[in-house]
Coordinates of C-alpha atoms and ligand atoms in Angstrom, one line a residue:
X1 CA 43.1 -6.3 -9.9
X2 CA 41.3 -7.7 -7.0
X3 CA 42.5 -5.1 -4.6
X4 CA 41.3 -2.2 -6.9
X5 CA 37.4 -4.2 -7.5
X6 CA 35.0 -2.2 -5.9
X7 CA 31.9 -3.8 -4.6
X8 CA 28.5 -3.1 -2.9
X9 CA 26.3 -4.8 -0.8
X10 CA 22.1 -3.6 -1.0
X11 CA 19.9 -5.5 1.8
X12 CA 16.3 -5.0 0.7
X13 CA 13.5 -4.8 3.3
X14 CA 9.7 -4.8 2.2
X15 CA 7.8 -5.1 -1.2
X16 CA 8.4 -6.1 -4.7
X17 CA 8.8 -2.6 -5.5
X18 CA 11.5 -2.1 -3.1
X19 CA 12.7 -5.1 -4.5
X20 CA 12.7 -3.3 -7.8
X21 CA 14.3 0.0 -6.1
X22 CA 16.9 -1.8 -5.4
X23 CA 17.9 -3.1 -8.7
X24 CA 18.0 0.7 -9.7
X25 CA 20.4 1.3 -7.0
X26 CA 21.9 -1.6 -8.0
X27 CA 22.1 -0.2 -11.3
X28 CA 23.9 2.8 -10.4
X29 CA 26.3 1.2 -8.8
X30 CA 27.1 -1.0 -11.9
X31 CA 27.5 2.2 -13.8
X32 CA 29.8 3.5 -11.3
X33 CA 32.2 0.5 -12.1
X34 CA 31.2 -1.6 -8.6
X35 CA 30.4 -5.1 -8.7
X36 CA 28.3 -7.1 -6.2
X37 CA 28.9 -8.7 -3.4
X38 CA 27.3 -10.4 -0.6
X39 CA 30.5 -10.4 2.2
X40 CA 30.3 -7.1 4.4
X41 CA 34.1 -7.1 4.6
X42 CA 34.9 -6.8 1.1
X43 CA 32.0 -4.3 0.2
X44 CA 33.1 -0.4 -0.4
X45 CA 29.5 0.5 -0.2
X46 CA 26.9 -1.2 1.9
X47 CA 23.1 0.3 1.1
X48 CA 19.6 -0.8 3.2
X49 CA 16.6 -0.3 1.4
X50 CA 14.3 -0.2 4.1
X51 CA 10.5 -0.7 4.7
X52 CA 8.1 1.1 7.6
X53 CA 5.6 -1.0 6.8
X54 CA 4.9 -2.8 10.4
X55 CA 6.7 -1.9 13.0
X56 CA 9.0 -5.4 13.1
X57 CA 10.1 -4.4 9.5
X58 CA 11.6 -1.0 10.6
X59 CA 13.3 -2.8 13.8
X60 CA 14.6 -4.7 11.7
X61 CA 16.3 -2.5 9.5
X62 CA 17.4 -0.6 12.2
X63 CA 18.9 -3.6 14.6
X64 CA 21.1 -4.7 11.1
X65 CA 22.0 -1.0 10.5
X66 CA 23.7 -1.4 14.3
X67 CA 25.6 -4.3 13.8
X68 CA 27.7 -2.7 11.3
X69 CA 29.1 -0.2 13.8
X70 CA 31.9 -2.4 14.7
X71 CA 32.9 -2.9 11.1
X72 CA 32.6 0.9 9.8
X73 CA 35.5 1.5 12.8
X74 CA 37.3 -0.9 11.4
X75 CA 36.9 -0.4 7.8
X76 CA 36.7 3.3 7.9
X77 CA 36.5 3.7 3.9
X78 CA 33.6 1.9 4.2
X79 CA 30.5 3.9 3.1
X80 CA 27.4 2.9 4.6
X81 CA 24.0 4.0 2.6
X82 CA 20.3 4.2 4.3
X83 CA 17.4 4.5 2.3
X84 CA 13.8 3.6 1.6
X85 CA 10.5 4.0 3.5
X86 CA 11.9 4.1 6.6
X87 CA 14.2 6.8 6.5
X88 CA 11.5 8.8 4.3
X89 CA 8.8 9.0 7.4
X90 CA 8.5 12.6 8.6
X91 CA 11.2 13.6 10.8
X92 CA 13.3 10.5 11.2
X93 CA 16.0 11.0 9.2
X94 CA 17.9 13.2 11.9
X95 CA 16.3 11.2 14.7
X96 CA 18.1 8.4 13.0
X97 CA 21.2 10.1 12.3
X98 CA 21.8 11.1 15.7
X99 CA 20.8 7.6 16.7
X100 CA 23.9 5.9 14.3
X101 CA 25.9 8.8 13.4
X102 CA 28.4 6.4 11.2
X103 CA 25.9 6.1 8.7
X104 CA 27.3 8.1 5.5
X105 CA 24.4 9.2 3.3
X106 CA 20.6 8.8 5.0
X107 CA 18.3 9.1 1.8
X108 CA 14.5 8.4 1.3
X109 CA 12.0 7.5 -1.4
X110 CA 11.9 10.5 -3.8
X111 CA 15.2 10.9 -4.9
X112 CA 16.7 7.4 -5.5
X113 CA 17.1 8.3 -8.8
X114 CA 20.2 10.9 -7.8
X115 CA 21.7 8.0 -5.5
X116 CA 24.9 8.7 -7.7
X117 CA 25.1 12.4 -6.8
X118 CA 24.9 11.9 -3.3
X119 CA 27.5 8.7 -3.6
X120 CA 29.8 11.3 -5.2
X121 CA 29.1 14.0 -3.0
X122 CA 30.0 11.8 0.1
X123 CA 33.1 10.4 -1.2
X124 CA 34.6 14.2 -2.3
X125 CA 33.3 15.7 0.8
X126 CA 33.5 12.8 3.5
X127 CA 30.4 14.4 5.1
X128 CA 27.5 12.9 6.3
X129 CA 25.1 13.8 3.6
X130 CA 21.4 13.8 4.5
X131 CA 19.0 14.2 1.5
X132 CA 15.2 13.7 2.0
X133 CA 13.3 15.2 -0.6
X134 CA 9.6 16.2 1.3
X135 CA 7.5 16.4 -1.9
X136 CA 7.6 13.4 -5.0
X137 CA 9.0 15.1 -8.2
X138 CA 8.4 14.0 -11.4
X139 CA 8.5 10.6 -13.0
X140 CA 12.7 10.4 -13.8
X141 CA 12.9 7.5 -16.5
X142 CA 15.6 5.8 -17.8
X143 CA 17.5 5.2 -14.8
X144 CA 20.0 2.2 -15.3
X145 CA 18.5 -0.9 -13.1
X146 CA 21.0 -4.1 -12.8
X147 CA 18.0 -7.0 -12.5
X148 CA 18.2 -10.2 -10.1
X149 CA 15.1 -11.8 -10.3
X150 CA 15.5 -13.5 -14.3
X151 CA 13.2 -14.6 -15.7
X152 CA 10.6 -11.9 -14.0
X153 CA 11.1 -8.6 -14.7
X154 CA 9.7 -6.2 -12.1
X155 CA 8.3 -2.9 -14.2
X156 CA 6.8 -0.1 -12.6
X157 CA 3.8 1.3 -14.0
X158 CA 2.4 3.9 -10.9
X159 CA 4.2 5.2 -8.1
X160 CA 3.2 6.3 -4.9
X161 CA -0.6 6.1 -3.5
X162 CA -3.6 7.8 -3.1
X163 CA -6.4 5.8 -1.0
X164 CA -5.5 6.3 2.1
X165 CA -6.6 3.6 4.5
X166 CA -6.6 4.6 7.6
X167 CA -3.7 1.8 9.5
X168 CA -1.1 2.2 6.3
X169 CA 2.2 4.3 6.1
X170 CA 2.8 4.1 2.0
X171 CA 1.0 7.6 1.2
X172 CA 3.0 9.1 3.4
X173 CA 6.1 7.6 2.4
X174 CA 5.6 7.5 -1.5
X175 CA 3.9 10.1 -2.1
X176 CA 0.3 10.8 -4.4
X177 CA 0.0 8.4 -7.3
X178 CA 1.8 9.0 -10.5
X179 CA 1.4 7.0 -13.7
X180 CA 4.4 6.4 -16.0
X181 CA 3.4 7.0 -20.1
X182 CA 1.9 4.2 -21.3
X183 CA 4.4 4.0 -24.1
X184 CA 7.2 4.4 -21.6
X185 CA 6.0 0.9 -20.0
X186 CA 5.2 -0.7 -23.1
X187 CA 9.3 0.2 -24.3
X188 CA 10.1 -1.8 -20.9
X189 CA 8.3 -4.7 -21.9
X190 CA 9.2 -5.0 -24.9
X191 CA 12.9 -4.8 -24.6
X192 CA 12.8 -6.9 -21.6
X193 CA 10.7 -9.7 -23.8
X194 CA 13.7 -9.1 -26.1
X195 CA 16.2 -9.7 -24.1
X196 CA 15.1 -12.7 -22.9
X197 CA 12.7 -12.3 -19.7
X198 CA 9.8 -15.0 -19.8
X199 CA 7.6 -13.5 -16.9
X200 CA 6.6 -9.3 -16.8
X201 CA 5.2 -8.0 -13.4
X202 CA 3.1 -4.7 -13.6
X203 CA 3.9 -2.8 -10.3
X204 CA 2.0 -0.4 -8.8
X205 CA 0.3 0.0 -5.0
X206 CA -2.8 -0.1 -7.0
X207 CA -2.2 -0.8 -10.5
X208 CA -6.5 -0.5 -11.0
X209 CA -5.7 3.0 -11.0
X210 CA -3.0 3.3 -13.6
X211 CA -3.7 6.3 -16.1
X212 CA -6.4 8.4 -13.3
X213 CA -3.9 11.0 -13.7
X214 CA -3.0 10.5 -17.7
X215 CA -6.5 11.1 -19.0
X216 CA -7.1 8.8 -22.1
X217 CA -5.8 5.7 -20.7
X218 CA -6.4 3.3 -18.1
X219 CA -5.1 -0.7 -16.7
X220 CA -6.9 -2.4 -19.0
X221 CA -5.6 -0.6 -21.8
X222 CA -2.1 -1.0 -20.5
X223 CA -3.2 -5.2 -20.1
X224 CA -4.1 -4.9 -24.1
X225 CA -1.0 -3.1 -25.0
X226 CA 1.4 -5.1 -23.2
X227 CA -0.2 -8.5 -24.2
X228 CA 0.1 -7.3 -27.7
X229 CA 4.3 -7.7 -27.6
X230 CA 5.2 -11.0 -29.4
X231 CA 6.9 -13.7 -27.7
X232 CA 6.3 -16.1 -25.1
X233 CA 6.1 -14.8 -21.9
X234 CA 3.8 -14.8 -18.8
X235 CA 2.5 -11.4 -17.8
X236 CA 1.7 -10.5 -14.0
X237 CA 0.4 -7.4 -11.8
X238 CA 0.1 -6.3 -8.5
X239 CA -1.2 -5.2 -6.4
X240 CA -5.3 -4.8 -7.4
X241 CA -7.6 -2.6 -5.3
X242 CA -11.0 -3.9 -4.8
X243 CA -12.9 -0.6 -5.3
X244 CA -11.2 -0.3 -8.5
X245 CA -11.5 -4.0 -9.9
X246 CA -14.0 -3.6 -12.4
X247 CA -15.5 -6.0 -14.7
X248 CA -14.5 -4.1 -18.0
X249 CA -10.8 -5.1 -16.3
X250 CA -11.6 -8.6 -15.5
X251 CA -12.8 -9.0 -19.6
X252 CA -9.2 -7.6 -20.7
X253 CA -7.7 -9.8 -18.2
X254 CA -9.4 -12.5 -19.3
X255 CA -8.7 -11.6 -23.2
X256 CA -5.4 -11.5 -23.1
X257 CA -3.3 -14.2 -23.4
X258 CA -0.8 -13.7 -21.5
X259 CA -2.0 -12.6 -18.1
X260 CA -1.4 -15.6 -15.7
X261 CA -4.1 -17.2 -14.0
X262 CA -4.0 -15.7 -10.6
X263 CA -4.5 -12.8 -9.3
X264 CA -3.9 -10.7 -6.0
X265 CA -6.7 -9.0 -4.1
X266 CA -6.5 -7.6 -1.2
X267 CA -9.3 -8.0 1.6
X268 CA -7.8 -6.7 4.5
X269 CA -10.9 -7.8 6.1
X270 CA -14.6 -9.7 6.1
X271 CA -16.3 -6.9 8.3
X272 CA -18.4 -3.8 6.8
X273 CA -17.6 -2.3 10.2
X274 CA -13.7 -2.5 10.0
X275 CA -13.7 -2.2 6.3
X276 CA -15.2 1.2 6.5
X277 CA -12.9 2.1 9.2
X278 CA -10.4 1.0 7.3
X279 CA -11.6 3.1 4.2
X280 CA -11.2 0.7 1.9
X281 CA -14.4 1.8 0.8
X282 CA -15.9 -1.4 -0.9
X283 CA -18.0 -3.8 1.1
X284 CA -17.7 -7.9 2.0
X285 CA -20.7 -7.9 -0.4
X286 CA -19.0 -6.0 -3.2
X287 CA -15.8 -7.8 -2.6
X288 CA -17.5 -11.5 -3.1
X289 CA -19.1 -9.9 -6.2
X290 CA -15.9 -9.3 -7.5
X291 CA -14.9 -12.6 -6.9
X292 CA -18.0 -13.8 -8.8
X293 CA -17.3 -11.8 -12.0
X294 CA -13.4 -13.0 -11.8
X295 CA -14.6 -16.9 -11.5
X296 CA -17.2 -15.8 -14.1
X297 CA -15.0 -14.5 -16.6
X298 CA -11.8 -16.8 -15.4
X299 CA -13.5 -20.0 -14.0
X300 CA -10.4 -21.5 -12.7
X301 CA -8.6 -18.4 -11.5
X302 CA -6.3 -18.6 -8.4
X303 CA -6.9 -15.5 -6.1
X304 CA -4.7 -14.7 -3.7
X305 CA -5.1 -12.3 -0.8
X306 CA -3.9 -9.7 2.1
X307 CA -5.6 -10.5 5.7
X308 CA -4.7 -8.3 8.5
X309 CA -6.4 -8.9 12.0
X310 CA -6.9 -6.8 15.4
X311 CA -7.5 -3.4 13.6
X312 CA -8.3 -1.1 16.3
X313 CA -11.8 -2.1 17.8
X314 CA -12.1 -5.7 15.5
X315 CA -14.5 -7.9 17.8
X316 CA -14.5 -11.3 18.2
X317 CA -17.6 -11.6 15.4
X318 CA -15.7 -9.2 13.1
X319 CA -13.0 -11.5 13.2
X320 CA -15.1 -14.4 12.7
X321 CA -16.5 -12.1 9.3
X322 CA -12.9 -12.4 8.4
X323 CA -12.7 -16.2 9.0
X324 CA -16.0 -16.7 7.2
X325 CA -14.8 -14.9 4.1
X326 CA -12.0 -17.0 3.8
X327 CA -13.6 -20.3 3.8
X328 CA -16.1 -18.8 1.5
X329 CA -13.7 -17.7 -1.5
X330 CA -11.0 -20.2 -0.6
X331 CA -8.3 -18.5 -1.4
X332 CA -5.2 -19.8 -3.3
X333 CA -2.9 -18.0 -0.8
X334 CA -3.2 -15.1 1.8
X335 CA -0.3 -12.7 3.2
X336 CA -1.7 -12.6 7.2
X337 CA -0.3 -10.1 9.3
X338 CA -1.2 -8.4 12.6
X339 CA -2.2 -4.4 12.8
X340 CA 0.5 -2.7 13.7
X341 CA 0.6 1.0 14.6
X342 CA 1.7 3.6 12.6
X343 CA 2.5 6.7 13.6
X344 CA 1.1 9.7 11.6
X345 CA -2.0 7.2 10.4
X346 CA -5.6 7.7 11.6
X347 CA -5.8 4.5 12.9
X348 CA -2.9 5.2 15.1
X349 CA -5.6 7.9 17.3
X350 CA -8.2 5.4 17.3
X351 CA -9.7 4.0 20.6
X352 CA -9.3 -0.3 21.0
X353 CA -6.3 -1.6 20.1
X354 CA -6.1 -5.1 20.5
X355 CA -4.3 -7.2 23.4
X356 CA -1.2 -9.1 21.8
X357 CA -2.2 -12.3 22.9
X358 CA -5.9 -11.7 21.6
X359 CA -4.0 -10.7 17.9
X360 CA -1.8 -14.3 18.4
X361 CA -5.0 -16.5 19.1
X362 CA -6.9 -14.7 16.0
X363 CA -3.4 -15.0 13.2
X364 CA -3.1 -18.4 14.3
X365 CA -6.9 -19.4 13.8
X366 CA -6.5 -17.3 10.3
X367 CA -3.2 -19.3 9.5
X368 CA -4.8 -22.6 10.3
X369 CA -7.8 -22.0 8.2
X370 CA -5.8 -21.2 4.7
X371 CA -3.2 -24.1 5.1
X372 CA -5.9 -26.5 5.2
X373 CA -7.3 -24.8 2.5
X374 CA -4.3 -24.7 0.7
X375 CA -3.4 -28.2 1.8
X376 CA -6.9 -29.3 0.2
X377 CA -5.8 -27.4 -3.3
X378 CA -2.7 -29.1 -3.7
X379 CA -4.3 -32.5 -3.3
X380 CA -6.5 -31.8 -6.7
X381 CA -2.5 -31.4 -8.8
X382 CA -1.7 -35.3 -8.1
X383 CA -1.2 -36.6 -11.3
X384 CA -1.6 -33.5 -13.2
X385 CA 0.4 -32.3 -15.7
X386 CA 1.2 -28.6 -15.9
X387 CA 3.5 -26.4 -17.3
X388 CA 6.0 -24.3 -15.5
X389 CA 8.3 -21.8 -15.5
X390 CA 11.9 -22.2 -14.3
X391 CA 12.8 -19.8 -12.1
X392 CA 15.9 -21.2 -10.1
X393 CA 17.8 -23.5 -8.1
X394 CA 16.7 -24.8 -4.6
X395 CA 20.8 -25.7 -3.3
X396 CA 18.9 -27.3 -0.2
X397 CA 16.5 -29.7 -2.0
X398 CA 19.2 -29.6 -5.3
X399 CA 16.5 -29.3 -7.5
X400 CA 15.0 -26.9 -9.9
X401 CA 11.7 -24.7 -9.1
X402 CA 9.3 -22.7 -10.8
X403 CA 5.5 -22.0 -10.5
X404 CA 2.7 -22.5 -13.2
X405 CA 0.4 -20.2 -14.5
X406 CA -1.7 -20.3 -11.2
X407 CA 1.2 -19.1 -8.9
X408 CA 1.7 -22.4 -7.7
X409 CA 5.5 -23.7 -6.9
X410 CA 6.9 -26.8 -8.1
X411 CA 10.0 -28.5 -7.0
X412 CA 11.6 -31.2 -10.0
X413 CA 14.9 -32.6 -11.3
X414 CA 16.3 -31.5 -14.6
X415 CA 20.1 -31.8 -15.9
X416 CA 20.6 -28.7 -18.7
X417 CA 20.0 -25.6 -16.8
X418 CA 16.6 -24.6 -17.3
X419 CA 15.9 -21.2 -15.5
X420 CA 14.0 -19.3 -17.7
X421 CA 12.5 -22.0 -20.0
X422 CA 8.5 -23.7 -19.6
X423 CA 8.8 -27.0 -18.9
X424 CA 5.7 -29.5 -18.6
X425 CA 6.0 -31.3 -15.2
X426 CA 3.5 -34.3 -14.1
X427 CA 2.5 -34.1 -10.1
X428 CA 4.3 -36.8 -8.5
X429 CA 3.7 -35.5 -4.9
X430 CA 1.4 -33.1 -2.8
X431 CA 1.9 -32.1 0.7
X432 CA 1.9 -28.1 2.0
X433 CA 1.4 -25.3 -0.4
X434 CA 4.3 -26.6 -3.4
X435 CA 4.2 -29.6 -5.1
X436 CA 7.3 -32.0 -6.5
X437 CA 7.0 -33.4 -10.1
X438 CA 9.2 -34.6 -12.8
X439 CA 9.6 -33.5 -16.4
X440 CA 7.4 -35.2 -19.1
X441 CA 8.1 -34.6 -22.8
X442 CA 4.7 -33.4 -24.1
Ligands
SAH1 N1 -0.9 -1.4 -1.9 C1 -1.1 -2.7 -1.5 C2 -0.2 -3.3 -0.5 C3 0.2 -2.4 0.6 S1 1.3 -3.1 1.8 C4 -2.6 -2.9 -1.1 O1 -3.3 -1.9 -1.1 O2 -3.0 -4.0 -0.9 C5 0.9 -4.8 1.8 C6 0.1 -5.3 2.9 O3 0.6 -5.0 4.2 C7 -1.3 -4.7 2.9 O4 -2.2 -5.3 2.0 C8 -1.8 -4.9 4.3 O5 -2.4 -6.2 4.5 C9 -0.5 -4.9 5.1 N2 -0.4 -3.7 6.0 C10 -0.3 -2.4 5.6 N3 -0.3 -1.6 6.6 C11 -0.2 -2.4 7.7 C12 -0.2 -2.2 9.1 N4 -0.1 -1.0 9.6 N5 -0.2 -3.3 10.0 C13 -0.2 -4.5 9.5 N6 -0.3 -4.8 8.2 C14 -0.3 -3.8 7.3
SF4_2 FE1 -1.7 1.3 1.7 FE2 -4.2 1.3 1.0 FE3 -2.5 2.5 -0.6 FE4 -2.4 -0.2 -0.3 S1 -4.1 1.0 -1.2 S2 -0.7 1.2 -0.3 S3 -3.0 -0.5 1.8 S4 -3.1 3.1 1.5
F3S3 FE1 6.9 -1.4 0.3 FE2 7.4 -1.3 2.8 FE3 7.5 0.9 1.5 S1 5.8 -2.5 1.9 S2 6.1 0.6 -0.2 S3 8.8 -0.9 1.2 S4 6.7 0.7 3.5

């Protein structure tokens, strides 16, 4: 039996909704009859989801695509499948096939959904099929999706983008925004809830702007709707947009009873000046207002964040706007990365982009800032008890880990297996950004 199994192999670059992609690939592999696998040699098919987000996620993708050159000689039945953002980015697809011409099937964003038809079409007609679809169709539901992140369930609610800032690739690469039917989402939850999943996550590049295109809904309708579905379960979203964070949203996100207590907002940046070259079009002012209303409405709310510093032109004091910001909302958490250039963005023509070593000196300052912050957080959990949910292993540190409803990790022992169940866990010890506890019956 063995020798007939057929299995694949997906590496996953980028966001939690390539994350999710990939479990629809995954998906229609499973309905093809092919099993997973994480060993290259015994994989039939091996399939890169990539990301162009930054520049080092795309050099990434592409160094790993090279090192299986020397296997596909070797292994010439193997089929070797790239896909994603990457590949999607006007004109690289045939730059990057003549680049690694043993790569079977190049496909991008917009057509994932007929990853099966070009599978099939490659193994009839052993030709290199490229198939890059320019223009997003229409919303294709129902595709089969083979999940590996129990007890979350990733469910997409918008796809593609429509804001525009000026240093990021997604519009390009995703296409305008398009809401799935609210009743279409609802059916996800629901039947995940069903089945067993104990944590939903709402994914859209900005889920503020669910229904724009639908007419007589919006996201907090969508919040109401999904928090309606009986059962116990936690229920999740990202990522928020600033401009579109208003404080009808905050009151259904604070009505509901299952939204978790943190939430993701991205800053991008403390400076009017680089915020409005940015085109994020909302100000430091507005932003800290939103922040008010949240802690209004949610006094204890956990807000995480997205920092990104050197944007073409950023001075020392508009970085220092940055570093002000944070020590002002204190963030629970904050993603940090450094500008990088992306062809085919505005900001990729703008005058002033900053020295490396100026970007280095600025991340690290930024970095240094939010772990003492968060360093200062975790101090307040000793001795608390809070409840968490299970959601794996650690093999290293052999013991179970979850997060509460704040986003917050925590490390503790257990004997039944316990992925996927809430367990109340007192705060034994506090150090970085995750705690260590131990069970307590309640
Ligand atoms: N739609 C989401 C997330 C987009 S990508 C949002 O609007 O927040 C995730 C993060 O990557 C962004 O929030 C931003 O901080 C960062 N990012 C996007 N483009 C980038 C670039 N060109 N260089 C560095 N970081 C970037
Ligand atoms: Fe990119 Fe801005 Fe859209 Fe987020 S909102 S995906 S940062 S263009
Ligand atoms: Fe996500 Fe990267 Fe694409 S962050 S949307 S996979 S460019």
């Amino acid at each position: 039996m063995e020798n007939n199994a057929k299995f694949y192999k997906i590496i996953t670059y980028g966001c939690q909704m390539n994350l999710h992609e990939s479990e629809k690939i995954a998906g229609i592999l499973t309905a093809l009859n092919y099993a997973e696998t994480d060993d290259d040699e015994k994989a039939k098919v091996i399939v890169f989801n990539t990301c162009c987000i930054r520049e080092n996620a795309s050099q990434r993708a592409e160094g790993n695509v090279g090192a299986l050159k020397q296997l596909k000689r070797k292994k010439k039945d193997l089929i070797i499948a790239v896909g994603g953002c990457m590949t999607q980015q006007p004109g690289f697809a045939d730059k990057f096939h003549e680049k690694f011409p043993f790569v079977d099937i190049i496909f991008g964003t917009h057509n994932l959904e007929k990853f099966k038809d070009l599978l099939l079409k490659k193994l009839s007609t052993k030709k290199t099929v490229i198939s890059i679809d320019e223009k997003e169709g229409e919303i294709i539901e129902g595709t089969p999706k083979t999940r590996t992140s129990f007890p979350n369930a990733w469910v997409n609610i918008t796809y593609g983008c429509n804001n525009f800032c000026t240093y990021c690739i997604v519009p390009y690469v995703r296409g305008r925004e398009r809401s799935r039917k609210l009743q279409d989402v609802v059916n996800e939850c629901k039947e995940l809830i069903d089945a067993g999943y104990r944590e939903i996550t709402l994914l859209g590049q900005n889920v503020n702007s669910y229904g724009n295109d639908l007419g007589n809904v919006n996201f907090a309708t969508l919040i109401n709707e999904v928090s309606k579905i009986k059962g116990k379960f936690r229920l999740k979203f990202m990522t928020n947009h600033p401009k579109d964070f208003t404080e009808d949203l905050i009151k259904a996100i604070s009505d509901s009873d299952k939204t978790c207590k943190c939430v993701h907002l991205p800053v991008q940046a403390g400076s009017n000046r680089i915020l409005k070259l940015m085109n994020r079009r909302y100000t430091r002012e507005d932003y800290l207002e939103k922040v008010r209303l949240l802690r209004k409405y949610i006094p204890d709310v956990a807000i995480t964040t997205d920092i990104m510093v050197s944007f073409p032109t950023e001075t020392e004091e508009d970085f220092l706007d940055t570093l002000n910001l944070v020590e002002e909302v204190r963030f629970a958490g904050a993603f940090t990365f450094i500008y990088s250039k992306r062809n085919g963005t505005p900001a990729a023509k703008m005058d002033g982009q900053i020295p490396e070593d100026v970007s280095k000196e600025r991340i690290v300052k930024l970095i240094d800032a939010q772990n003492r912050i968060n360093r200062e957080q975790s101090e307040q959990y000793l001795n608390k008890v809070v409840e968490i949910l299970c959601e794996g292993y650690d093999d290293k540190k052999n013991m179970y880990l979850g997060r509460d409803t704040y986003g917050r990790m925590a490390y503790f022992n257990g004997n039944d297996n316990l992925v996927g169940e809430f367990v109340n866990v007192k705060i034994t010890k506090t150090g970085g950004i995750s705690l260590v506890g131990e069970i307590v019956n309640d």
